[in-house]
Tab-separated table of C-alpha atoms and ligand atoms in Angstrom:
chain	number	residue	atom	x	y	z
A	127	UNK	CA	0.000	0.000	0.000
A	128	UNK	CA	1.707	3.351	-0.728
A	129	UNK	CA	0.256	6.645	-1.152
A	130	UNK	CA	-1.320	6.635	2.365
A	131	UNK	CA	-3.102	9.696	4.251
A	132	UNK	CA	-2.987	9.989	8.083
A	133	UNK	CA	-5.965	12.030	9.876
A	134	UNK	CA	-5.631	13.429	13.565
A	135	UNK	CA	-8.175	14.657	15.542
A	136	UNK	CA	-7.325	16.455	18.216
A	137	UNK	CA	-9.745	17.063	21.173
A	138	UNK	CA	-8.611	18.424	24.917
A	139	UNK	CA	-9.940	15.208	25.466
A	140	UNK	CA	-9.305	12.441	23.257
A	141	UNK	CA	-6.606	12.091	20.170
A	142	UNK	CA	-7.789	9.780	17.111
A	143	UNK	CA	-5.789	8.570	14.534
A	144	UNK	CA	-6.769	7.246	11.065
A	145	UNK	CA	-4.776	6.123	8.364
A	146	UNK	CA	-6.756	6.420	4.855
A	147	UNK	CA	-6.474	5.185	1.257
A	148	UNK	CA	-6.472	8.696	-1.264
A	149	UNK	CA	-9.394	6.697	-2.884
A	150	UNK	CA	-11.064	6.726	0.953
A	151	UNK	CA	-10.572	3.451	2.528
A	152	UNK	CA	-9.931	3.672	6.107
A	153	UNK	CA	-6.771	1.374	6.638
A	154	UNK	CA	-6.963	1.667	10.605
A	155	UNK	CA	-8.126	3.525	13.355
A	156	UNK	CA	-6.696	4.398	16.977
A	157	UNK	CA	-7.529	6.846	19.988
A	158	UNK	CA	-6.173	7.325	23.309
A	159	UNK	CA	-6.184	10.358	25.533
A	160	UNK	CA	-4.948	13.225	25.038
A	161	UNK	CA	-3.452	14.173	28.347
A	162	UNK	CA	-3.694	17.638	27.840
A	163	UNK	CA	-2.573	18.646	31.518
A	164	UNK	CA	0.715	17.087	30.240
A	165	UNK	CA	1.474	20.197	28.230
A	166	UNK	CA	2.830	20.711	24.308
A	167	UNK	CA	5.616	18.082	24.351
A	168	UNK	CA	3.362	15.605	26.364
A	169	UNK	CA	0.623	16.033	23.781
A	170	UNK	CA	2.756	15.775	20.665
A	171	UNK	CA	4.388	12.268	22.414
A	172	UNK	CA	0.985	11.264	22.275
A	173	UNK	CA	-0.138	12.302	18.920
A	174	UNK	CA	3.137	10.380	17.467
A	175	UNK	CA	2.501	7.530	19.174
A	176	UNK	CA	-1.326	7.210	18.242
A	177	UNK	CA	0.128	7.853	14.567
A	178	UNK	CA	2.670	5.272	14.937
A	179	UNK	CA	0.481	2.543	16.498
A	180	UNK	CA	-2.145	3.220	13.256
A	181	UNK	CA	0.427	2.310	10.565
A	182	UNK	CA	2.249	-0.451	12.677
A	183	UNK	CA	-1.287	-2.662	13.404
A	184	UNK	CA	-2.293	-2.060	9.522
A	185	UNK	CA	1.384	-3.118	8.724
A	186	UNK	CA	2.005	0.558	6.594
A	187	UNK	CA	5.611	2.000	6.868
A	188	UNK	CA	5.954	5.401	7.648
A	189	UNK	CA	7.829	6.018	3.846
A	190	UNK	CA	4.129	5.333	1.959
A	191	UNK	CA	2.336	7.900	4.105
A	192	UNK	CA	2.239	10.927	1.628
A	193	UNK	CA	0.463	13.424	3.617
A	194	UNK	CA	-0.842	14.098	7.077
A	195	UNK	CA	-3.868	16.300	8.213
A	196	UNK	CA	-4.655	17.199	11.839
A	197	UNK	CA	-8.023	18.808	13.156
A	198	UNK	CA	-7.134	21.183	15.899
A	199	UNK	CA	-9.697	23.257	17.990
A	200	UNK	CA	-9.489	26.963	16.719
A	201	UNK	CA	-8.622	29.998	17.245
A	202	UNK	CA	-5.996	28.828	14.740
A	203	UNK	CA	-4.355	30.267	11.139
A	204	UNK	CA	-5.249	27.038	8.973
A	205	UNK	CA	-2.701	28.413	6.148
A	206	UNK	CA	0.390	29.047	8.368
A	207	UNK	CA	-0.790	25.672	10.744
A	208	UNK	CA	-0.336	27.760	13.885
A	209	UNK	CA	-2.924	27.232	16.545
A	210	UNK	CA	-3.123	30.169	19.076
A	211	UNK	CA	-4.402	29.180	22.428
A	212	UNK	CA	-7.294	26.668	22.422
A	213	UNK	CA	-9.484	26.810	26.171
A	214	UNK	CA	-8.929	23.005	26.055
A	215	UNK	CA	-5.218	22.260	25.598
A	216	UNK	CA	-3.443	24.270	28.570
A	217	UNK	CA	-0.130	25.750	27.916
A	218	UNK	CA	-0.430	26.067	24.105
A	219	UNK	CA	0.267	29.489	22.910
A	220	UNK	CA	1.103	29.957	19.058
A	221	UNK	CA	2.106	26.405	18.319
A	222	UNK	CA	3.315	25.680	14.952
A	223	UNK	CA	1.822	22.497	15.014
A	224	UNK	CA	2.025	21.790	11.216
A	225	UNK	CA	5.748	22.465	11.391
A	226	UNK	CA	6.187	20.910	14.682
A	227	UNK	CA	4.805	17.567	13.024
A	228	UNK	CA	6.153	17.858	9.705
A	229	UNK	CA	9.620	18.207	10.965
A	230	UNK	CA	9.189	14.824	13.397
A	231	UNK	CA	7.489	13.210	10.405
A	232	UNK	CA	9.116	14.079	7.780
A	233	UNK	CA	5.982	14.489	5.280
A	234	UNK	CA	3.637	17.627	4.875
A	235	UNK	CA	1.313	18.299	7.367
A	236	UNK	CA	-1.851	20.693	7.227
A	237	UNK	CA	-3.864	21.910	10.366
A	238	UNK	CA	-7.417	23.105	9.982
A	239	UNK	CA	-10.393	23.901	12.207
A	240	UNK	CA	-11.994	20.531	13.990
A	241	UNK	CA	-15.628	21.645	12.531
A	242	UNK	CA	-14.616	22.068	9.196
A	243	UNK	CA	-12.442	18.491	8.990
A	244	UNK	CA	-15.565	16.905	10.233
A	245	UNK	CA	-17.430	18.544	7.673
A	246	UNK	CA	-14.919	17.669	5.129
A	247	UNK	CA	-15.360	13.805	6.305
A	248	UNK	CA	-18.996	13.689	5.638
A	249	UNK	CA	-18.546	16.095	2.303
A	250	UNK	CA	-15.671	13.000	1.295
A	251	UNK	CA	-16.912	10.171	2.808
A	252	UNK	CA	-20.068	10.321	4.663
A	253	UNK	CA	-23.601	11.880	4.440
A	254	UNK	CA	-22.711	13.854	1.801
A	255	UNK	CA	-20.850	11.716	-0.113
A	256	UNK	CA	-22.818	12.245	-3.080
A	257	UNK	CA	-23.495	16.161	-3.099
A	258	UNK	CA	-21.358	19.263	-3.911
A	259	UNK	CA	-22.764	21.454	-1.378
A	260	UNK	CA	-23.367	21.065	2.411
A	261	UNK	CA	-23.313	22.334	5.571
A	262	UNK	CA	-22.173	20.167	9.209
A	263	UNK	CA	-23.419	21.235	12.510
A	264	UNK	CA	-21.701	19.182	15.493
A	265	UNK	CA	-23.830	19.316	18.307
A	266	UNK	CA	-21.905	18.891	21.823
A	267	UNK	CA	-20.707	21.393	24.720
A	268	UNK	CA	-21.174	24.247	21.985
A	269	UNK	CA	-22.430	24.071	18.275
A	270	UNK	CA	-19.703	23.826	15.906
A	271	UNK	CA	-20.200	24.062	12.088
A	272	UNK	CA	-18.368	23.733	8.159
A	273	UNK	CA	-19.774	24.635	5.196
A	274	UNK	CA	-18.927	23.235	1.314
A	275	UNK	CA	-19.913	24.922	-1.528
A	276	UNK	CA	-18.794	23.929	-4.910
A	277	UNK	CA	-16.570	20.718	-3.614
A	278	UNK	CA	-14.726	23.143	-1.196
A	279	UNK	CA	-14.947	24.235	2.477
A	280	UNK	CA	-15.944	27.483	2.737
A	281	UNK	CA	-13.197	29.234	5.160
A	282	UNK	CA	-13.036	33.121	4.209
A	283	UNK	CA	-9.761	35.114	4.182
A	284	UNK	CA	-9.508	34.541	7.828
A	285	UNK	CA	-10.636	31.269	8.365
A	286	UNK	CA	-13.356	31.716	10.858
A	287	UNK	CA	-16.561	31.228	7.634
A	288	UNK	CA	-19.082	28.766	9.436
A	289	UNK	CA	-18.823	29.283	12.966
A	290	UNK	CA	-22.942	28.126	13.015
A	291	UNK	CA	-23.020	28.050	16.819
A	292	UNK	CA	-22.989	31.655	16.873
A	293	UNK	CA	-25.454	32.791	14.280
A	294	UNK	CA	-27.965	35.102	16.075
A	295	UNK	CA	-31.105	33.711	16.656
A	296	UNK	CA	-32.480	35.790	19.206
A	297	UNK	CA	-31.608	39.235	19.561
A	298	UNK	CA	-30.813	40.035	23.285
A	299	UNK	CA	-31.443	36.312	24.154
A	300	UNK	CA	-29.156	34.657	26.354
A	301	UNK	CA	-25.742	35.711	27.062
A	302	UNK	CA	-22.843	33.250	24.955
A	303	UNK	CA	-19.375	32.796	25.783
A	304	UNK	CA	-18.525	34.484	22.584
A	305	UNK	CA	-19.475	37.644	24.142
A	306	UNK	CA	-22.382	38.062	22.738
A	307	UNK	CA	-26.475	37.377	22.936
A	308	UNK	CA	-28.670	34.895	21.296
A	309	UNK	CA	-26.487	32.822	19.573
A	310	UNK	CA	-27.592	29.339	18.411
A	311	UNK	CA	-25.380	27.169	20.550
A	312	UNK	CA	-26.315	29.104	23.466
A	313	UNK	CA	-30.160	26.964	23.109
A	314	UNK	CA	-29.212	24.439	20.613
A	315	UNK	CA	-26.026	22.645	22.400
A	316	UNK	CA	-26.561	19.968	24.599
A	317	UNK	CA	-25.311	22.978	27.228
A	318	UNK	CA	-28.129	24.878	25.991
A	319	UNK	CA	-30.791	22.488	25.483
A	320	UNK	CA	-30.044	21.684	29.595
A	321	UNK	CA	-30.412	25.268	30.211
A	322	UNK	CA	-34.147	24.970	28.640
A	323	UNK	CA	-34.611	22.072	31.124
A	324	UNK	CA	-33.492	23.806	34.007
A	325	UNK	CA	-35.225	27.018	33.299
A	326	UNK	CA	-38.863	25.255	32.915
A	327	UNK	CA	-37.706	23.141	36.252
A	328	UNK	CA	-36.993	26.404	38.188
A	329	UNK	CA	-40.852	27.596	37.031
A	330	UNK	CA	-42.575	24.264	38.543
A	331	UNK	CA	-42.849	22.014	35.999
A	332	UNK	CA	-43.231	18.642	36.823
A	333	UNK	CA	-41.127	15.819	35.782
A	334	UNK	CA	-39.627	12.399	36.170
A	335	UNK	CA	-35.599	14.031	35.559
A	336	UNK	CA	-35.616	14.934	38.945
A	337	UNK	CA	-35.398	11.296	39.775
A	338	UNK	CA	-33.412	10.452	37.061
A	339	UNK	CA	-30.424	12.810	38.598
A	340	UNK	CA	-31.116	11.946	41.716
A	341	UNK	CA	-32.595	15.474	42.699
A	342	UNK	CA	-29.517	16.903	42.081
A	343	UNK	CA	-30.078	19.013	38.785
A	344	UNK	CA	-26.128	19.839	38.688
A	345	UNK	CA	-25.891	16.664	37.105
A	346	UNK	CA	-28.487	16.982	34.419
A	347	UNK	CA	-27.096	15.587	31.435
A	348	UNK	CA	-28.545	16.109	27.886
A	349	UNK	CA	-28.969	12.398	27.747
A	350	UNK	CA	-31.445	12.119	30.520
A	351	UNK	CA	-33.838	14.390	28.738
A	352	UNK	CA	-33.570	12.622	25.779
A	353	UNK	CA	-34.192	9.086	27.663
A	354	UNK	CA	-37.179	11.278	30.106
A	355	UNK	CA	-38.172	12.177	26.400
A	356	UNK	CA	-38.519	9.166	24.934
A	357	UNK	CA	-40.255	7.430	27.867
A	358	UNK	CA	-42.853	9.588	27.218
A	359	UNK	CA	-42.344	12.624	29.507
A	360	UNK	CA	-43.999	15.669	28.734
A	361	UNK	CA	-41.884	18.183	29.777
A	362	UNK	CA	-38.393	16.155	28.107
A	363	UNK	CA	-40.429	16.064	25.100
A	364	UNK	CA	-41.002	19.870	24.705
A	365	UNK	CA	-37.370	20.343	25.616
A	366	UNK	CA	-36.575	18.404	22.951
A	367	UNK	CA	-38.856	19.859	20.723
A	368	UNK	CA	-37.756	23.569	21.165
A	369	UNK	CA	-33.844	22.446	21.041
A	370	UNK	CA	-35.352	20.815	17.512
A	371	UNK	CA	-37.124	24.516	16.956
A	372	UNK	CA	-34.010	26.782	17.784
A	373	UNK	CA	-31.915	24.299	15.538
A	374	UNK	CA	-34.825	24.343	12.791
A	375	UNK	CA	-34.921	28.329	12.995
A	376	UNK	CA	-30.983	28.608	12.298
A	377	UNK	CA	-31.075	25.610	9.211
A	378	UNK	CA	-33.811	27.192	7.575
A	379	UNK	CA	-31.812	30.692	7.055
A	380	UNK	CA	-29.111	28.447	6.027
A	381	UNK	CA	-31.026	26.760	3.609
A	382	UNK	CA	-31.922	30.408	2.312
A	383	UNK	CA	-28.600	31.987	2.590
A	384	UNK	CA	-26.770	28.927	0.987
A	385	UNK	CA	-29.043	26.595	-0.945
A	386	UNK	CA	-27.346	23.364	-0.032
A	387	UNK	CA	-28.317	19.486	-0.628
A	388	UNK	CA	-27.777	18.299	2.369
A	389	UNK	CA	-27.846	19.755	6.036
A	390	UNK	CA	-25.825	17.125	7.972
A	391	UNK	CA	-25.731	16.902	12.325
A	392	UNK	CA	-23.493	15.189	14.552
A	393	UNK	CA	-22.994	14.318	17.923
A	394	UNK	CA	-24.826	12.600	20.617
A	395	UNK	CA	-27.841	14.788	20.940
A	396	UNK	CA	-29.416	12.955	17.496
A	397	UNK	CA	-29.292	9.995	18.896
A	398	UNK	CA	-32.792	11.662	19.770
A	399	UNK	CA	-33.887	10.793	16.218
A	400	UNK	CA	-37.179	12.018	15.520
A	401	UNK	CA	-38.089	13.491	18.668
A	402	UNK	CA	-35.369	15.838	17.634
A	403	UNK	CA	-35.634	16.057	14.222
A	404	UNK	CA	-39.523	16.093	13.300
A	405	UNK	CA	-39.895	19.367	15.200
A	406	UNK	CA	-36.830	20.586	13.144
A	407	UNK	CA	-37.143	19.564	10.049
A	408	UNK	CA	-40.617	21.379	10.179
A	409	UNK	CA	-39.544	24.456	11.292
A	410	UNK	CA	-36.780	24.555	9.154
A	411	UNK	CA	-39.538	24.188	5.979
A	412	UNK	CA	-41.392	27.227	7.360
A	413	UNK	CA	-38.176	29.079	7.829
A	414	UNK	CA	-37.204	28.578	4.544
A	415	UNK	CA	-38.333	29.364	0.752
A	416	UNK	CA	-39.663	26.179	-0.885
A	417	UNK	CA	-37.244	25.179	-3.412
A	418	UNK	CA	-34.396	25.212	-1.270
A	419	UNK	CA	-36.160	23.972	1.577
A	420	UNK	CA	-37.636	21.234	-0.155
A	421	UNK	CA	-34.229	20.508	-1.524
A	422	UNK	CA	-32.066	20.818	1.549
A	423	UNK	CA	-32.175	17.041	3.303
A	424	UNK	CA	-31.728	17.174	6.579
A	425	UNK	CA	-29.583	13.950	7.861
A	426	UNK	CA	-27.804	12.426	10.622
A	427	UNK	CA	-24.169	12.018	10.033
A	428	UNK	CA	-22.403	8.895	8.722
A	429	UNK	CA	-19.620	8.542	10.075
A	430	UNK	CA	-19.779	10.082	13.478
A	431	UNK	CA	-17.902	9.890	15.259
A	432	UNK	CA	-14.899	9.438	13.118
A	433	UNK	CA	-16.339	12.511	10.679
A	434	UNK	CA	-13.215	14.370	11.787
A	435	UNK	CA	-10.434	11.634	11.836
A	436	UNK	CA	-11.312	11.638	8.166
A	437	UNK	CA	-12.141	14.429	7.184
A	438	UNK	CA	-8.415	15.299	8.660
A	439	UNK	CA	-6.933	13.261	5.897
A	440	UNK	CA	-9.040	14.591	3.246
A	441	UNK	CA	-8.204	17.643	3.557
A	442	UNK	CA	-4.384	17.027	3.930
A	443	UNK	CA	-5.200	15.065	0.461
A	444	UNK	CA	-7.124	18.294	-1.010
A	445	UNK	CA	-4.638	20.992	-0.214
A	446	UNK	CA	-1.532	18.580	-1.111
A	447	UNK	CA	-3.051	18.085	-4.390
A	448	UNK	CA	-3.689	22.194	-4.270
A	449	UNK	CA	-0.063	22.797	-3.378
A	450	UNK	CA	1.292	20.154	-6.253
B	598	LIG	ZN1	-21.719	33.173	20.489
């Protein structure tokens, strides 16, 4: 096997590996934690050796891997492969991580934004495998989101195109980390979509997630509504249902503003199926004119949760080709 892609994705969390075909065949996978308290040097051990153990299971030497790709969380410049200071990896400031890994690897390596690889995986490999235009959300602690228009993600000079979780959609609503008000991850992320919960428990409503946590509400998770939801509680159900709403709001002035095929989501929260997504999709019909609307399928993603892992290596593949 020569001409053979490796994809990192790197979470404060978690590190996965993938190595990948260029015609898309995924040749092995790995993941191990990330011991981010560990610091730069720590982290990179750990990246190399999740790399390493990829090729040396599937039997690949290191001289047939032609490219690498890593998805890093942002603030980051994707062209110079520098990532600034990401909340989640402690100690980082201005890492040349592309360089960094290049130099101990000895092929090219390209860094870009952990929403937009994941898109790019779906877009090369996934739910939108078959389309030329789409748009990810990744539902989780925040709302992350790529875009691909005409076969290519959509970055803008500075790189920061797509960031779905904070379009505005409600003006003076609540207050996001971003420093601003009413953006869509602050009611649409599983962070949000507890905040609903907690909000209509503070007002008296009656329901069986008090049990569920143990009447401790600190440790409401987003999967006990969904679960309260789907045994049949009333109250879980509407939070579902307006999490669907908020998310149906935002995807129907993207199906407007971009026209896509396909409107792909990610993460746990759709494990919710159509609890989550009836209530959605139909709000994202009203929300939206009816050619694009009709248009625009609205999908679970395929290959969550490796959508990133690949997408990594797809886009190392798609800007070496660029570069070549
Ligand atoms: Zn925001």
């Amino acid at each position: 096997m020569s001409d053979v892609l490796i994809g990192v994705d790197l979470g404060g969390t978690n590190i996965k590996s993938a190595a990948v075909s260029r015609d898309g065949r995924v040749l092995g996978k790995d993941s191990r934690p990330t011991e981010a308290e560990l610091g730069l040097e720590g982290v990179l051990k750990n990246i190399d050796a999740s790399v390493r153990s990829v090729l040396e299971k599937a039997g690949i030497p290191f001289q047939d891997v032609i490219a690498a790709g890593v998805g890093a969380p942002g603030p980051m410049n994707w062209q110079t492969g520098v990532v600034f200071s990401p909340p989640n990896l402690p100690g980082w400031k201005d890492v040349p991580l592309a360089d960094l890994l290049s130099q101990r690897w000895h092929v090219p390596c390209f860094v870009d934004n952990d929403a937009n690889v994941a898109c790019y995986g779906e877009f090369w490999l996934g739910a939108g495998r078959e389309v030329d235009s789409m748009v990810l959300l990744t539902l989780g602690t925040g709302v992350g989101g790529g875009i691909v228009v005409m076969g290519q993600l959509l970055r803008g000079p500075d790189g920061t195109a797509g960031e779905i979780g904070h379009l505005c959609v409600s003006r003076g609503g609540r207050q996001c980390n971003c420093g601003a008000k009413g953006c869509l991850e602050t009611y649409a992320s599983v962070t949000g979509m507890v905040r609903t919960a907690l909000e209509g428990i503070q007002q008296g409503e009656n329901t069986i997630l008090k049990e569920m946590c143990g009447g401790d509400y600190s440790g409401l998770t987003g999967k006990m509504i969904s679960d309260a939801a789907a045994a049949g509680d009333e109250f879980a159900l509407w939070v579902v249902q307006e999490t669907g709403k908020w998310l149906g709001t935002a995807i129907g002035s993207l199906i407007n503003l971009l026209n896509p095929e396909k409107v792909v989501l990610s993460g746990g929260m759709i494990a919710a199926g159509d609890l989550l997504f009836a209530p959605l999709r139909e709000t994202a019909l009203r929300q939206s004119f009816e050619v694009p609307g009709k248009r625009a399928m609205i999908v679970p993603a395929a290959l969550d949760p490796d959508s990133g892992v690949i997408g990594a290596a797809g886009c190392a593949l798609e800007r070496l080709n660029k570069d070549s």
